[in-house]
Amino acid sequence: MGLYDVFKIAGSALSAQSVRLNTVSSNLANANTLSSTPDGAYKARQPVFASVLSQVDGGPASVGVQVAAIVESQAEPVREYQPDNPLADADGYVYRSNVNPVEEMANMISASRSYQNSVEVMNTSKELLLKTLTLGR
Amino acid sequence: MPISFDSALGIHAKALLLRSRRNEVLASNIANADTPGFKARDIDFRKVLSETADAARLERTHAHHLDLNSEAGIEGAELLYRVPNQPSLDGNTVDPDLEKAAFAENAVRYNASLTFLDRKFRGLMLALKGE
């Protein structure tokens, strides 16, 4: 039945967007972490969304969303000369994570907007359902 | 003359079902607003409803005839792809504002059908009680 499936669909969107918010927060938290090797530096993480078709009970059109994978950014870590830093390598360099804070903030706003949209969808559908239950009273 | 609920309620019961179906389709679009490659879809409400209304006039004279009056006609409603006016680079064609507007409109119209049905039931109740 259409309206009940909306909870499944919007719920999957909520969980996917919260995974996205999660990666944003871990990226921002690690924006300034240093490492003594380029490989050890923190790499920005991004979720990859994919749609899920639920054919069985929802008919052909109910399409939820899932996080298919979480990929790490391939950008080069930033090399900085800090000979006093205890993490510095033999040449005096440290490697900062490749997180781009501006990108992350934009990502965060996009994720929170999408989250709000799905919450709205859920609320509206809930109201419609509750109203349908009182039909004929 | 027996009164069937179908003829008493008119088109509103089917409209309500189709509205809830469209609600689901639009919710899918909004949920997949950030999914790469997802194509927004919608139902041509007028077309599907007039098709099911036409089907309602066909009589089943044999057990093997397809029942066009059942919910299957609405559950299997043809889904069309929305023509994007601003497709994004990742192949996604969902316009969140457009989808939200369509969703709100659909919810209001669902409420309208619901009110019509409610009044029909009240009318029937009134006739039954004969007060």
Short mmCIF file of C-alpha atoms in Angstrom, two decimals:
data_model
loop_
_atom_site.label_atom_id
_atom_site.label_comp_id
_atom_site.label_asym_id
_atom_site.label_seq_id
_atom_site.Cartn_x
_atom_site.Cartn_y
_atom_site.Cartn_z
CA MET A 1 0.00 0.00 0.00
CA GLY A 2 1.42 3.30 -1.19
CA LEU A 3 1.44 5.44 1.89
CA TYR A 4 3.04 2.85 4.16
CA ASP A 5 5.91 2.38 1.73
CA VAL A 6 6.69 6.07 1.99
CA PHE A 7 8.02 5.45 5.50
CA LYS A 8 10.41 2.86 4.15
CA ILE A 9 11.55 5.13 1.31
CA ALA A 10 11.93 8.29 3.36
CA GLY A 11 13.50 6.28 6.18
CA SER A 12 16.17 4.92 3.84
CA ALA A 13 16.86 8.47 2.67
CA LEU A 14 17.19 9.65 6.28
CA SER A 15 19.70 6.95 7.12
CA ALA A 16 21.69 7.58 3.92
CA GLN A 17 21.83 11.31 4.56
CA SER A 18 22.87 10.75 8.15
CA VAL A 19 25.75 8.56 6.93
CA ARG A 20 26.71 11.50 4.72
CA LEU A 21 26.54 13.89 7.68
CA ASN A 22 28.66 11.42 9.63
CA THR A 23 31.41 11.39 7.01
CA VAL A 24 31.30 15.19 6.84
CA SER A 25 31.76 15.46 10.58
CA SER A 26 34.63 12.98 10.65
CA ASN A 27 36.25 14.80 7.73
CA LEU A 28 35.93 18.16 9.44
CA ALA A 29 37.16 16.76 12.74
CA ASN A 30 40.25 15.40 10.98
CA ALA A 31 40.83 18.43 8.77
CA ASN A 32 43.98 19.34 10.69
CA THR A 33 45.39 15.96 11.62
CA LEU A 34 49.04 15.46 10.72
CA SER A 35 51.00 12.37 9.84
CA SER A 36 54.65 11.58 9.25
CA THR A 37 53.98 9.66 6.00
CA PRO A 38 51.82 10.59 2.97
CA ASP A 39 50.03 7.24 3.23
CA GLY A 40 49.27 7.73 6.91
CA ALA A 41 47.58 11.10 6.37
CA TYR A 42 43.81 11.17 6.82
CA LYS A 43 41.91 10.99 3.52
CA ALA A 44 38.52 12.67 3.13
CA ARG A 45 35.66 10.15 2.98
CA GLN A 46 32.56 10.38 0.80
CA PRO A 47 29.54 8.05 0.70
CA VAL A 48 28.29 6.82 -2.69
CA PHE A 49 24.51 6.65 -2.94
CA ALA A 50 22.62 4.09 -4.99
CA SER A 51 18.90 3.55 -5.40
CA VAL A 52 17.25 0.34 -4.14
CA LEU A 53 14.27 -1.05 -6.02
CA SER A 54 11.87 -2.90 -3.78
CA GLN A 55 9.82 -4.93 -6.22
CA VAL A 56 8.37 -7.47 -3.85
CA ASP A 57 5.81 -5.66 -1.76
CA GLY A 58 6.01 -2.10 -2.94
CA GLY A 59 5.18 -2.44 -6.61
CA PRO A 60 7.66 -1.38 -9.25
CA ALA A 61 7.97 2.24 -8.23
CA SER A 62 9.06 2.39 -4.63
CA VAL A 63 12.70 3.34 -4.81
CA GLY A 64 14.66 3.73 -1.61
CA VAL A 65 18.26 4.82 -1.32
CA GLN A 66 21.26 3.10 0.20
CA VAL A 67 24.92 3.84 0.78
CA ALA A 68 26.66 1.62 -1.76
CA ALA A 69 30.21 2.40 -0.61
CA ILE A 70 32.35 4.92 1.18
CA VAL A 71 35.24 6.10 -0.94
CA GLU A 72 38.38 7.92 0.14
CA SER A 73 39.49 11.03 -1.70
CA GLN A 74 42.53 10.46 -3.93
CA ALA A 75 43.81 14.03 -3.59
CA GLU A 76 47.44 14.42 -2.45
CA PRO A 77 47.91 15.19 1.25
CA VAL A 78 49.35 18.64 1.95
CA ARG A 79 53.12 18.56 2.65
CA GLU A 80 54.26 21.08 5.23
CA TYR A 81 57.70 21.94 6.58
CA GLN A 82 57.54 21.72 10.39
CA PRO A 83 60.93 20.53 11.66
CA ASP A 84 59.93 21.14 15.29
CA ASN A 85 56.93 18.85 15.09
CA PRO A 86 57.54 15.47 16.77
CA LEU A 87 55.73 13.81 13.82
CA ALA A 88 58.12 15.31 11.25
CA ASP A 89 60.00 12.87 9.01
CA ALA A 90 63.80 12.87 8.49
CA ASP A 91 63.59 15.92 6.19
CA GLY A 92 61.38 17.88 8.59
CA TYR A 93 58.10 17.48 6.70
CA VAL A 94 54.65 16.53 8.02
CA TYR A 95 51.62 15.54 5.93
CA ARG A 96 48.27 17.18 6.57
CA SER A 97 44.96 15.48 5.63
CA ASN A 98 43.51 16.29 2.20
CA VAL A 99 40.14 17.46 3.61
CA ASN A 100 38.78 20.58 1.94
CA PRO A 101 36.72 22.31 4.68
CA VAL A 102 34.78 24.50 2.24
CA GLU A 103 33.71 21.46 0.24
CA GLU A 104 32.70 19.71 3.44
CA MET A 105 30.59 22.62 4.63
CA ALA A 106 28.75 22.75 1.28
CA ASN A 107 28.26 18.99 1.51
CA MET A 108 26.87 19.35 5.02
CA ILE A 109 24.30 21.95 3.95
CA SER A 110 23.21 19.79 1.03
CA ALA A 111 22.87 16.75 3.30
CA SER A 112 20.85 18.61 5.92
CA ARG A 113 18.49 20.04 3.26
CA SER A 114 17.88 16.58 1.82
CA TYR A 115 17.33 15.24 5.34
CA GLN A 116 14.75 17.98 6.01
CA ASN A 117 12.97 17.19 2.75
CA SER A 118 12.62 13.54 3.71
CA VAL A 119 11.36 14.42 7.19
CA GLU A 120 8.75 16.65 5.57
CA VAL A 121 7.69 13.83 3.26
CA MET A 122 7.31 11.50 6.23
CA ASN A 123 5.28 14.02 8.23
CA THR A 124 2.91 14.77 5.36
CA SER A 125 2.37 11.08 4.62
CA LYS A 126 1.76 10.39 8.29
CA GLU A 127 -0.89 13.09 8.43
CA LEU A 128 -2.58 11.69 5.33
CA LEU A 129 -2.56 8.18 6.79
CA LEU A 130 -3.95 9.27 10.13
CA LYS A 131 -6.66 11.22 8.36
CA THR A 132 -7.51 8.20 6.24
CA LEU A 133 -7.91 6.12 9.39
CA THR A 134 -10.64 8.43 10.64
CA LEU A 135 -12.59 8.13 7.37
CA GLY A 136 -16.35 7.94 7.92
CA ARG A 137 -16.29 8.92 11.59
CA MET B 1 -32.24 -2.04 -6.22
CA PRO B 2 -29.05 -3.01 -4.45
CA ILE B 3 -26.60 -0.19 -3.94
CA SER B 4 -22.99 -1.13 -4.46
CA PHE B 5 -20.38 0.77 -2.54
CA ASP B 6 -18.43 1.23 -5.76
CA SER B 7 -21.18 3.18 -7.45
CA ALA B 8 -22.07 5.04 -4.27
CA LEU B 9 -18.54 6.27 -3.73
CA GLY B 10 -17.95 7.12 -7.37
CA ILE B 11 -14.50 7.90 -8.64
CA HIS B 12 -13.14 9.15 -5.34
CA ALA B 13 -12.07 5.76 -3.98
CA LYS B 14 -9.91 5.15 -7.06
CA ALA B 15 -8.61 8.69 -7.06
CA LEU B 16 -7.52 8.22 -3.46
CA LEU B 17 -5.66 5.02 -4.31
CA LEU B 18 -3.94 6.65 -7.24
CA ARG B 19 -3.03 9.67 -5.13
CA SER B 20 -1.37 7.41 -2.55
CA ARG B 21 0.51 5.68 -5.37
CA ARG B 22 1.72 9.02 -6.71
CA ASN B 23 2.69 10.03 -3.19
CA GLU B 24 4.99 7.01 -3.08
CA VAL B 25 6.54 7.80 -6.46
CA LEU B 26 7.22 11.41 -5.50
CA ALA B 27 8.64 10.31 -2.15
CA SER B 28 11.05 8.06 -4.07
CA ASN B 29 12.14 11.03 -6.15
CA ILE B 30 12.79 13.16 -3.08
CA ALA B 31 14.63 10.33 -1.32
CA ASN B 32 16.90 9.91 -4.33
CA ALA B 33 17.61 13.62 -4.83
CA ASP B 34 21.34 12.95 -4.30
CA THR B 35 21.67 9.55 -5.97
CA PRO B 36 23.89 9.66 -9.08
CA GLY B 37 22.13 8.50 -12.23
CA PHE B 38 18.63 8.44 -10.70
CA LYS B 39 15.86 9.56 -13.07
CA ALA B 40 12.84 11.32 -11.58
CA ARG B 41 9.50 9.66 -12.38
CA ASP B 42 5.85 10.55 -12.13
CA ILE B 43 2.37 9.28 -12.94
CA ASP B 44 0.07 10.90 -15.51
CA PHE B 45 -2.83 11.11 -13.06
CA ARG B 46 -5.53 12.13 -15.53
CA LYS B 47 -4.62 9.38 -18.01
CA VAL B 48 -4.42 6.56 -15.46
CA LEU B 49 -7.62 7.58 -13.71
CA SER B 50 -9.59 7.83 -16.95
CA GLU B 51 -8.23 4.42 -17.97
CA THR B 52 -9.39 2.81 -14.74
CA ALA B 53 -12.72 4.63 -15.01
CA ASP B 54 -13.16 3.19 -18.51
CA ALA B 55 -12.22 -0.24 -17.25
CA ALA B 56 -14.91 0.05 -14.60
CA ARG B 57 -17.54 -0.05 -17.34
CA LEU B 58 -16.39 -3.46 -18.61
CA GLU B 59 -18.32 -6.41 -17.24
CA ARG B 60 -16.60 -9.65 -16.34
CA THR B 61 -18.67 -12.44 -17.85
CA HIS B 62 -16.13 -15.24 -17.37
CA ALA B 63 -13.90 -16.20 -14.46
CA HIS B 64 -10.83 -15.99 -16.67
CA HIS B 65 -11.46 -12.42 -17.68
CA LEU B 66 -8.95 -9.99 -16.25
CA ASP B 67 -10.34 -7.98 -13.40
CA LEU B 68 -9.63 -4.43 -14.44
CA ASN B 69 -11.52 -3.04 -11.47
CA SER B 70 -9.03 -4.34 -8.97
CA GLU B 71 -6.25 -2.33 -7.42
CA ALA B 72 -3.80 -3.90 -9.88
CA GLY B 73 -4.75 -1.29 -12.48
CA ILE B 74 -3.60 1.45 -10.15
CA GLU B 75 -0.64 -0.39 -8.63
CA GLY B 76 0.67 -1.06 -12.14
CA ALA B 77 0.12 2.52 -13.30
CA GLU B 78 2.54 3.51 -15.99
CA LEU B 79 5.47 5.51 -14.69
CA LEU B 80 6.80 8.23 -16.92
CA TYR B 81 10.18 9.90 -16.74
CA ARG B 82 10.25 13.58 -15.97
CA VAL B 83 11.82 15.84 -18.59
CA PRO B 84 14.63 17.61 -16.72
CA ASN B 85 15.08 21.32 -17.17
CA GLN B 86 18.42 21.33 -15.36
CA PRO B 87 20.02 17.88 -15.53
CA SER B 88 23.09 17.54 -13.34
CA LEU B 89 26.45 16.13 -14.39
CA ASP B 90 26.02 12.90 -12.42
CA GLY B 91 22.93 11.94 -14.46
CA ASN B 92 20.42 12.74 -11.73
CA THR B 93 17.24 14.44 -12.99
CA VAL B 94 15.53 15.18 -9.65
CA ASP B 95 14.62 18.83 -9.11
CA PRO B 96 13.94 18.92 -5.34
CA ASP B 97 11.84 22.10 -5.48
CA LEU B 98 9.65 20.77 -8.28
CA GLU B 99 9.24 17.44 -6.49
CA LYS B 100 8.34 19.13 -3.22
CA ALA B 101 5.75 21.28 -4.98
CA ALA B 102 4.27 18.23 -6.71
CA PHE B 103 4.29 16.34 -3.39
CA ALA B 104 2.46 19.16 -1.58
CA GLU B 105 -0.08 19.44 -4.40
CA ASN B 106 -0.65 15.71 -4.34
CA ALA B 107 -1.16 15.75 -0.56
CA VAL B 108 -3.75 18.52 -0.82
CA ARG B 109 -5.62 16.66 -3.55
CA TYR B 110 -5.46 13.47 -1.49
CA ASN B 111 -7.09 15.41 1.32
CA ALA B 112 -9.75 16.65 -1.10
CA SER B 113 -10.61 13.11 -2.24
CA LEU B 114 -10.64 12.03 1.38
CA THR B 115 -13.11 14.77 2.25
CA PHE B 116 -15.37 13.78 -0.64
CA LEU B 117 -15.31 10.15 0.53
CA ASP B 118 -15.94 11.19 4.11
CA ARG B 119 -19.01 13.16 3.08
CA LYS B 120 -20.28 10.24 0.99
CA PHE B 121 -20.03 7.97 4.01
CA ARG B 122 -21.79 10.52 6.17
CA GLY B 123 -24.56 10.73 3.61
CA LEU B 124 -24.95 6.96 3.64
CA MET B 125 -24.95 6.87 7.44
CA LEU B 126 -27.59 9.56 7.53
CA ALA B 127 -29.75 7.60 5.10
CA LEU B 128 -29.31 4.42 7.19
CA LYS B 129 -30.26 6.06 10.45
CA GLY B 130 -33.16 7.95 8.90
CA GLU B 131 -33.06 10.63 11.53
#
